[in-house]
PDB file of C-alpha atoms and ligand atoms in Angstrom:
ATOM      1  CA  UNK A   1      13.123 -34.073 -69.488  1.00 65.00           C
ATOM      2  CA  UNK A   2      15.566 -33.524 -72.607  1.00 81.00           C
ATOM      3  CA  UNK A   3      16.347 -30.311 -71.439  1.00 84.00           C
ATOM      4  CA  UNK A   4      16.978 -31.559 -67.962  1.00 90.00           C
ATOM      5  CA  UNK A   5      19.562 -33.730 -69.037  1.00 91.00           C
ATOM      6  CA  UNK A   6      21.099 -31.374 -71.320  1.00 92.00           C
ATOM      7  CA  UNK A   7      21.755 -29.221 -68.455  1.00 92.00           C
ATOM      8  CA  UNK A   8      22.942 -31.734 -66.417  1.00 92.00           C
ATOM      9  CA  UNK A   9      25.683 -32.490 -69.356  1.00 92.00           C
ATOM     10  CA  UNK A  10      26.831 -29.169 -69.391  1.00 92.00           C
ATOM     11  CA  UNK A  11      27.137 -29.222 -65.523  1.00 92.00           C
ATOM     12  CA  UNK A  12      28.996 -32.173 -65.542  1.00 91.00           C
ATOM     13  CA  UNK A  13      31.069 -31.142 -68.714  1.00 91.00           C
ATOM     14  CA  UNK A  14      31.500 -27.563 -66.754  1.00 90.00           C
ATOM     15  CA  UNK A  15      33.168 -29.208 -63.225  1.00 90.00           C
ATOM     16  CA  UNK A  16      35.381 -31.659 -65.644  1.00 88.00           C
ATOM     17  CA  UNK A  17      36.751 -28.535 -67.029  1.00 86.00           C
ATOM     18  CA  UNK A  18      36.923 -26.685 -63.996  1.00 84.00           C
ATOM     19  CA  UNK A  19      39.269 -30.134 -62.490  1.00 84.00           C
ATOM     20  CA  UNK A  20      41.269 -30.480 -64.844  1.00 80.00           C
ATOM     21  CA  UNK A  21      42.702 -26.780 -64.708  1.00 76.00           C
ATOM     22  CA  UNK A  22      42.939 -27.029 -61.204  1.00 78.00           C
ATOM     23  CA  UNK A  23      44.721 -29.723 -61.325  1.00 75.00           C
ATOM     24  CA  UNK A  24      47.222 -28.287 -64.243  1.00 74.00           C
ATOM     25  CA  UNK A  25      47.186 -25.553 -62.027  1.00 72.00           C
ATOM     26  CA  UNK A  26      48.448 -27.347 -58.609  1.00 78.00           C
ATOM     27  CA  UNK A  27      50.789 -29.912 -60.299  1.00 75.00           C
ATOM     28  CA  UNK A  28      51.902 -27.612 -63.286  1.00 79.00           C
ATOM     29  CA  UNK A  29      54.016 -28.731 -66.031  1.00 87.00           C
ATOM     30  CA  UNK A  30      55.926 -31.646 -64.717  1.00 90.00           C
ATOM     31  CA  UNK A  31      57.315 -35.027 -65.943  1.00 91.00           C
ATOM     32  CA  UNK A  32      59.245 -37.795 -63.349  1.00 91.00           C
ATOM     33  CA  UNK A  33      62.339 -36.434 -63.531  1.00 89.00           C
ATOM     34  CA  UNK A  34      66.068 -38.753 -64.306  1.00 90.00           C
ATOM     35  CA  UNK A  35      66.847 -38.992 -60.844  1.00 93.00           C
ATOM     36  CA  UNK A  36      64.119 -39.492 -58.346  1.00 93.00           C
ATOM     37  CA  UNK A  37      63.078 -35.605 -58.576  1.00 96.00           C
ATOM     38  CA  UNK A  38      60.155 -34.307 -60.196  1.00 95.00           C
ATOM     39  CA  UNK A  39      61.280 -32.162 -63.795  1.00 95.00           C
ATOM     40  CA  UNK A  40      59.415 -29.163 -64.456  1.00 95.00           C
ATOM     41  CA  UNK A  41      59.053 -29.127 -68.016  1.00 95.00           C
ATOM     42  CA  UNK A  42      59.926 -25.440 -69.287  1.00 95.00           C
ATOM     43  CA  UNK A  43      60.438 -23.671 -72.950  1.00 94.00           C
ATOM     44  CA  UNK A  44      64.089 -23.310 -73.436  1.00 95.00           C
ATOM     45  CA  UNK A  45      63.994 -19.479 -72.635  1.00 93.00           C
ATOM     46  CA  UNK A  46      61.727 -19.934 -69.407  1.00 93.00           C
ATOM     47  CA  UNK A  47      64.460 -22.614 -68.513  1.00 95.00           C
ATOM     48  CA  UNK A  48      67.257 -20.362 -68.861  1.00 94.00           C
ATOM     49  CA  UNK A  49      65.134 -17.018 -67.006  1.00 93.00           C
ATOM     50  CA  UNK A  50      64.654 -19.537 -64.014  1.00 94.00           C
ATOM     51  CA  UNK A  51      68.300 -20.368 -63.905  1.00 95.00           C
ATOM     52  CA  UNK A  52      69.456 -16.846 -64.442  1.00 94.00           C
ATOM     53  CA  UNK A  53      67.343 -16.409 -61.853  1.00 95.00           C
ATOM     54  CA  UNK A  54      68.635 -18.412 -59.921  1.00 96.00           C
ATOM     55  CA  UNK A  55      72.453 -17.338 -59.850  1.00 97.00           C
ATOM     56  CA  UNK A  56      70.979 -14.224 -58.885  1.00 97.00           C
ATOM     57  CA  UNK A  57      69.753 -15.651 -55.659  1.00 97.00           C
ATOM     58  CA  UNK A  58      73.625 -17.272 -55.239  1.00 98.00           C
ATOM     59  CA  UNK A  59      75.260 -13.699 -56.128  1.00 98.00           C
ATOM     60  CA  UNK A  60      72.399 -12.314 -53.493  1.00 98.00           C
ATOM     61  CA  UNK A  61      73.413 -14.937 -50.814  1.00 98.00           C
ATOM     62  CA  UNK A  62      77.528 -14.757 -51.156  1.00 98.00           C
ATOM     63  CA  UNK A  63      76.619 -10.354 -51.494  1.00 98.00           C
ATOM     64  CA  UNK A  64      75.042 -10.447 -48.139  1.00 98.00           C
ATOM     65  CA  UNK A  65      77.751 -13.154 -45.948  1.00 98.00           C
ATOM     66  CA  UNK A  66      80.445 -10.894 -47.744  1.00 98.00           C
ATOM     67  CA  UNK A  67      79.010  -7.929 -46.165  1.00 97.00           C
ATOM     68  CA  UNK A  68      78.501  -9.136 -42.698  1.00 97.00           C
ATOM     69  CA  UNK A  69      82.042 -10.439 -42.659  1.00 96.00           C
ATOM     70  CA  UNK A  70      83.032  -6.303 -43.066  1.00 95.00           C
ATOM     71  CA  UNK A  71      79.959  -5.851 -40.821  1.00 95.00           C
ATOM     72  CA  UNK A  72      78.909  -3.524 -43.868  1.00 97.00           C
ATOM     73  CA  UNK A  73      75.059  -3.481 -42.869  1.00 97.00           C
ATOM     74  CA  UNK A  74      74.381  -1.229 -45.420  1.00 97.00           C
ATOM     75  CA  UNK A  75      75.807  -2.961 -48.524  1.00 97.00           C
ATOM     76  CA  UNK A  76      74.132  -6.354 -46.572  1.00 98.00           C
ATOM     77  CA  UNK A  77      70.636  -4.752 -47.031  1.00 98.00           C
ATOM     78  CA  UNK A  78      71.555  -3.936 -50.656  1.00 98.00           C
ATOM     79  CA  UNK A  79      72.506  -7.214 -51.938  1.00 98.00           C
ATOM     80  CA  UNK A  80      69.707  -8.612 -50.068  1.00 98.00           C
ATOM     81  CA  UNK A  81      67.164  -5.974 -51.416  1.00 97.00           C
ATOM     82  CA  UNK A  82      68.236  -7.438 -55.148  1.00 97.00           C
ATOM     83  CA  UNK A  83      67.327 -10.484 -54.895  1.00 97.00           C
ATOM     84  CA  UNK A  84      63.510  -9.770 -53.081  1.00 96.00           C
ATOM     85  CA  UNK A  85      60.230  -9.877 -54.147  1.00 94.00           C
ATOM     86  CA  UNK A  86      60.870  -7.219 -56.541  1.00 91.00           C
ATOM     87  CA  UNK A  87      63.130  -9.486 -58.708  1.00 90.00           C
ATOM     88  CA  UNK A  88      60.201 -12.198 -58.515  1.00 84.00           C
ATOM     89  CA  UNK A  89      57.489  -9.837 -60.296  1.00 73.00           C
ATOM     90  CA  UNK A  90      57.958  -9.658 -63.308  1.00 71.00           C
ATOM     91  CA  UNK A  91      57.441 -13.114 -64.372  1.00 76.00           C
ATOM     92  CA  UNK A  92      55.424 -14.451 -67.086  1.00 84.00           C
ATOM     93  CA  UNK A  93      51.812 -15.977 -66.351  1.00 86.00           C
ATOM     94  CA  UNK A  94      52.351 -18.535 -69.154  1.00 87.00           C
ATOM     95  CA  UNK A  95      55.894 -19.682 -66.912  1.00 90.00           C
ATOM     96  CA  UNK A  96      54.064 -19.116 -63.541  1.00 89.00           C
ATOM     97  CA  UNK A  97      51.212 -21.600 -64.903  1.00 89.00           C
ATOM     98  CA  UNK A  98      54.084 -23.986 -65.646  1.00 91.00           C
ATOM     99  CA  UNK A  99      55.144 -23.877 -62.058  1.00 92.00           C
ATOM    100  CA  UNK A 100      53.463 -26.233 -59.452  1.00 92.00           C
ATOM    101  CA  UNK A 101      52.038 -24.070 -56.249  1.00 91.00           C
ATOM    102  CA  UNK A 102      54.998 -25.986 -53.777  1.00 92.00           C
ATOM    103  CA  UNK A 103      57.369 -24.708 -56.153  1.00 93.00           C
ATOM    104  CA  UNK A 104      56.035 -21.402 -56.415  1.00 92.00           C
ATOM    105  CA  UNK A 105      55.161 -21.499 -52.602  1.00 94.00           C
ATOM    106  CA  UNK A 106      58.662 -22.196 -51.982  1.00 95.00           C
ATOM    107  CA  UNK A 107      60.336 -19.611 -54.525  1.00 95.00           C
ATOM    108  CA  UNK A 108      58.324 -16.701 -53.297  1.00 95.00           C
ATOM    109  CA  UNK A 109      59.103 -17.417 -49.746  1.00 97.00           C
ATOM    110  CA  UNK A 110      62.833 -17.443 -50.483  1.00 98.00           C
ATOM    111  CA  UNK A 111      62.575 -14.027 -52.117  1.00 97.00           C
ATOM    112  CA  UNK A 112      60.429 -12.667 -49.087  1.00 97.00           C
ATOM    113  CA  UNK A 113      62.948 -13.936 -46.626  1.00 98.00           C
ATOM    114  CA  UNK A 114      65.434 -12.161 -48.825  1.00 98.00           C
ATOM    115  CA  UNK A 115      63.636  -8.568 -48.329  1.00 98.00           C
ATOM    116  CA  UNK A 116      63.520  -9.486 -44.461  1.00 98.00           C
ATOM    117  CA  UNK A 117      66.992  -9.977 -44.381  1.00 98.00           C
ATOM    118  CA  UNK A 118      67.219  -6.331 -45.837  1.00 98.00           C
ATOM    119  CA  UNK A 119      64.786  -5.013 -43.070  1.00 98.00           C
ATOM    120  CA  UNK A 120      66.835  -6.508 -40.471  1.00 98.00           C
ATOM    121  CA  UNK A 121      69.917  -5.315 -41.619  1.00 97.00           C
ATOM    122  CA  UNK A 122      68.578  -1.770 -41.918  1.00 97.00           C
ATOM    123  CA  UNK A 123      67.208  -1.621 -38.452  1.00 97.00           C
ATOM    124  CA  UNK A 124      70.793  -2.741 -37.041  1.00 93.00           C
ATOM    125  CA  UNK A 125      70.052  -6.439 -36.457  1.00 96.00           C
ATOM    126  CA  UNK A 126      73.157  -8.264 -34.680  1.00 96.00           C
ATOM    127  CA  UNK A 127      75.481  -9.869 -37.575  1.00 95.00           C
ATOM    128  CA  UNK A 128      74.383 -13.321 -35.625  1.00 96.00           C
ATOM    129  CA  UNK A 129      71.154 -12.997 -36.100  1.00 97.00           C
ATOM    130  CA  UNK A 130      71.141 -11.738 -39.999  1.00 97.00           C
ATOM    131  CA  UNK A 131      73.291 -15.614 -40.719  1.00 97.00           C
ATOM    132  CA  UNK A 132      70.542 -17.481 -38.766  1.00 98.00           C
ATOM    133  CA  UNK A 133      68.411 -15.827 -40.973  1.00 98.00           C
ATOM    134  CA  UNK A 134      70.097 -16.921 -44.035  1.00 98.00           C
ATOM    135  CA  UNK A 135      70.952 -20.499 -43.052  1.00 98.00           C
ATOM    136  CA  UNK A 136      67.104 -21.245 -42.492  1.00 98.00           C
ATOM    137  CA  UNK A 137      66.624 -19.718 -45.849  1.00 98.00           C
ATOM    138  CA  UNK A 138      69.438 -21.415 -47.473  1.00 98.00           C
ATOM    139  CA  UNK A 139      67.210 -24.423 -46.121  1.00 98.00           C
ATOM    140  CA  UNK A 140      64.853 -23.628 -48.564  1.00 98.00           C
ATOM    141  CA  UNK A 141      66.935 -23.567 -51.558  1.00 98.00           C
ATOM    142  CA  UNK A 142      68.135 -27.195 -50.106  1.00 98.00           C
ATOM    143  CA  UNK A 143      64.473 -28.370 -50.013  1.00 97.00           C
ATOM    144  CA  UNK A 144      63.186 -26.785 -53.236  1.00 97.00           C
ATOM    145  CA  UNK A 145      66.672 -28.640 -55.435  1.00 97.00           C
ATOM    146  CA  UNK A 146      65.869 -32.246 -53.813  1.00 96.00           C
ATOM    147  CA  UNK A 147      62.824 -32.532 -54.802  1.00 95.00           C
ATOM    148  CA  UNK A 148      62.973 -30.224 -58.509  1.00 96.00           C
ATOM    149  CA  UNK A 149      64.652 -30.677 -61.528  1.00 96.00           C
ATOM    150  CA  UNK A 150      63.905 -28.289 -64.514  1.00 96.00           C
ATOM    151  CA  UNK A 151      64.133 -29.802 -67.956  1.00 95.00           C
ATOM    152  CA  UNK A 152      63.669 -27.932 -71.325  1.00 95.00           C
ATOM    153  CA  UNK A 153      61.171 -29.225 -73.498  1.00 90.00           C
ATOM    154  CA  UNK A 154      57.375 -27.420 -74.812  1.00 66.00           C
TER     155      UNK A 154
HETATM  156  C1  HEC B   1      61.436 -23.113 -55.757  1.00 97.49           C
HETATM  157  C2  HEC B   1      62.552 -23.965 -55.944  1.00 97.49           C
HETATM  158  C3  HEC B   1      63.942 -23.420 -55.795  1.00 97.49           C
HETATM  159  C4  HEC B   1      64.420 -22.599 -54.811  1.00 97.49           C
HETATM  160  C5  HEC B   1      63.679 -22.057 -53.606  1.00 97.49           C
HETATM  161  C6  HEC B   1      65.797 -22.371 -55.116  1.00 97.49           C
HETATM  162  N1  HEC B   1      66.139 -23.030 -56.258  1.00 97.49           N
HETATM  163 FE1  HEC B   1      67.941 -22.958 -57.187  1.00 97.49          FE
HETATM  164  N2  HEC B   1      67.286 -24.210 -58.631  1.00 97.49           N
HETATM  165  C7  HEC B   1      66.031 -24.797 -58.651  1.00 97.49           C
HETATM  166  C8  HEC B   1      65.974 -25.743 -59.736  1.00 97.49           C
HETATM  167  C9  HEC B   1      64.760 -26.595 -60.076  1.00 97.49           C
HETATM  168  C10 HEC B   1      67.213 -25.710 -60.378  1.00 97.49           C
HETATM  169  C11 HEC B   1      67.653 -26.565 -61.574  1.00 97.49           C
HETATM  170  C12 HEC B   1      68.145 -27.876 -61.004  1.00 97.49           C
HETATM  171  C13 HEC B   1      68.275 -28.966 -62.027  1.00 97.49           C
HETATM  172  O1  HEC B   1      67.667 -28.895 -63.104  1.00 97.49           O
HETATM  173  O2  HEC B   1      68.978 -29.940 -61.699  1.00 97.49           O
HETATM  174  C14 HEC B   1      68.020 -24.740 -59.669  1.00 97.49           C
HETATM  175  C15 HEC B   1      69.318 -24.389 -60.000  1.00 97.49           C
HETATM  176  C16 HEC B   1      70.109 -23.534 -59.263  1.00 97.49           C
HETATM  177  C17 HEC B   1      71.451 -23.146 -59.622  1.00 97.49           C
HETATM  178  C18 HEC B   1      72.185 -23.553 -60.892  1.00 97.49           C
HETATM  179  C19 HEC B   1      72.015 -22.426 -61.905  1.00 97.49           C
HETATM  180  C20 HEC B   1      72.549 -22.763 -63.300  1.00 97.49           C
HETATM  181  O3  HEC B   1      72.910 -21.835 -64.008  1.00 97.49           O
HETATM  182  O4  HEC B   1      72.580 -23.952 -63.679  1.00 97.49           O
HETATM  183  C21 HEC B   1      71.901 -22.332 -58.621  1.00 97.49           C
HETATM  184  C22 HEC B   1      73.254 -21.661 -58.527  1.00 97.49           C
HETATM  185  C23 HEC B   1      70.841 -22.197 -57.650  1.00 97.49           C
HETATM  186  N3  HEC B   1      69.753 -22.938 -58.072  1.00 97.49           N
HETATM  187  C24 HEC B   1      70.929 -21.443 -56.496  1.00 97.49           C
HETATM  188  C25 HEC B   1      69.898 -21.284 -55.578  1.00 97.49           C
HETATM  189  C26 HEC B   1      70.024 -20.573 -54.321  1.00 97.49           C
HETATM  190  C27 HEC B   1      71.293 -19.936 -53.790  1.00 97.49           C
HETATM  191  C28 HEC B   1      68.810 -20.609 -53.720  1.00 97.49           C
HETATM  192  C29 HEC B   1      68.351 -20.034 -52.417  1.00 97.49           C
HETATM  193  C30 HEC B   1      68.780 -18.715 -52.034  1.00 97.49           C
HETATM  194  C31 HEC B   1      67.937 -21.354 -54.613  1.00 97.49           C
HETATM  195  N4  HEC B   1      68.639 -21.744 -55.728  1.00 97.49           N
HETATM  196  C32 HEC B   1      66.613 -21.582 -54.340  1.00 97.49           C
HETATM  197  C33 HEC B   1      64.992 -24.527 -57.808  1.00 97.49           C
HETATM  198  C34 HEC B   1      65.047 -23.703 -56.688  1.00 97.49           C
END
C-alpha cells in the first residue's frame, strides 16, 4: 500500500516535471512586452547575435531586389544563399530554448524561403516571380516584428 503510493508520487512528480518543460519549451523565455508585443527575454550577447542576425536577413533582402533590378540571377541566388538555412545552424541550444516554437517556426521558415529564392533564381525563374517570392516572405518578417519584441535581461 505504502509502496503503491510512493509510486504514484513519483508518477505524478514525473508528468509535473515533464509539463513544466514543455511548457518552457513552447512559450520560451518571454515577459509582456512595453508595447502590446510579447519580449523575449535574451542574455545581452544572444540579444545582439539575434539582431546581427537579423540585419543579415535586411542586407540578404536589399542583395537579392538589387540583383533582379540588373536581372543579375546569379549574384540574386548568392545573396539569397547567405542568408538560408545555413546561416540559421549554428545557433546555440541554450538561445534556441529561449525561443518560443512560433518564433522559431517563423524564423526558420524565413531562412528556408530564403534558400528557395536561391533555387529559383538558379533554375532561371522570371524576375516577377523571384519578387512575389520575396514580398510573401517579407510578410513574415512583418508578422514575426508585430507580435515580438526582444529585451535583454538573464
Ligand atoms: C521570428 C521572428 C522574426 C522574423 C521572421 C524576422 N525578424 Fe527581424 N526582428 C525580430 C525581432 C524580435 C526584432 C527586435 C525587435 C524589437 O525588439 O523591437 C527584430 C529586429 C530586426 C531589425 C533591427 C535590427 C537591429 O539591429 O536593431 C531588422 C533590420 C530586422 N529585424 C529585419 C528583418 C527582416 C528583413 C526580416 C525578414 C527577411 C526579419 N527581420 C524577420 C524578429 C524577427
Amino acid at each position: 500500500m505504502k509502496s503503491n503510493k510512493i509510486a504514484l508520487a513519483a508518477i505524478l512528480l514525473w508528468i509535473v516535471t515533464i509539463a513544466v518543460f514543455a511548457w518552457f519549451f513552447i512559450r520560451g523565455n518571454t515577459v509582456a512586452g512595453t508595447d502590446n508585443r510579447t519580449a523575449v527575454v535574451l542574455a545581452v550577447g544572444e540579444r545582439e547575435l539575434i539582431l546581427s542576425e537579423m540585419r543579415s536577413l535586411l542586407g540578404g533582402v536589399q542583395g537579392i531586389l538589387d540583383s533582379l533590378n540588373h536581372g543579375d540571377m546569379k549574384q540574386a541566388a548568392s545573396a539569397a544563399r547567405v542568408v538560408g538555412m545555413a546561416s540559421a545552424v549554428d545557433v546555440n541550444p541554450a538561445l534556441m530554448a529561449k525561443l518560443p516554437i512560433p518564433f522559431k517556426q517563423l524564423g526558420m521558415s524565413v531562412h528556408s524561403d530564403m534558400d528557395g529564392l536561391a533555387l529559383a533564381a538558379e533554375s532561371g525563374k522570371p524576375a516577377a516571380e523571384l519578387q512575389t517570392m520575396l514580398t510573401a516572405t517579407l510578410s513574415k518578417c512583418v508578422a514575426c516584428h508585430a507580435s515580438w519584441q526582444l529585451k535583454a535581461g538573464n
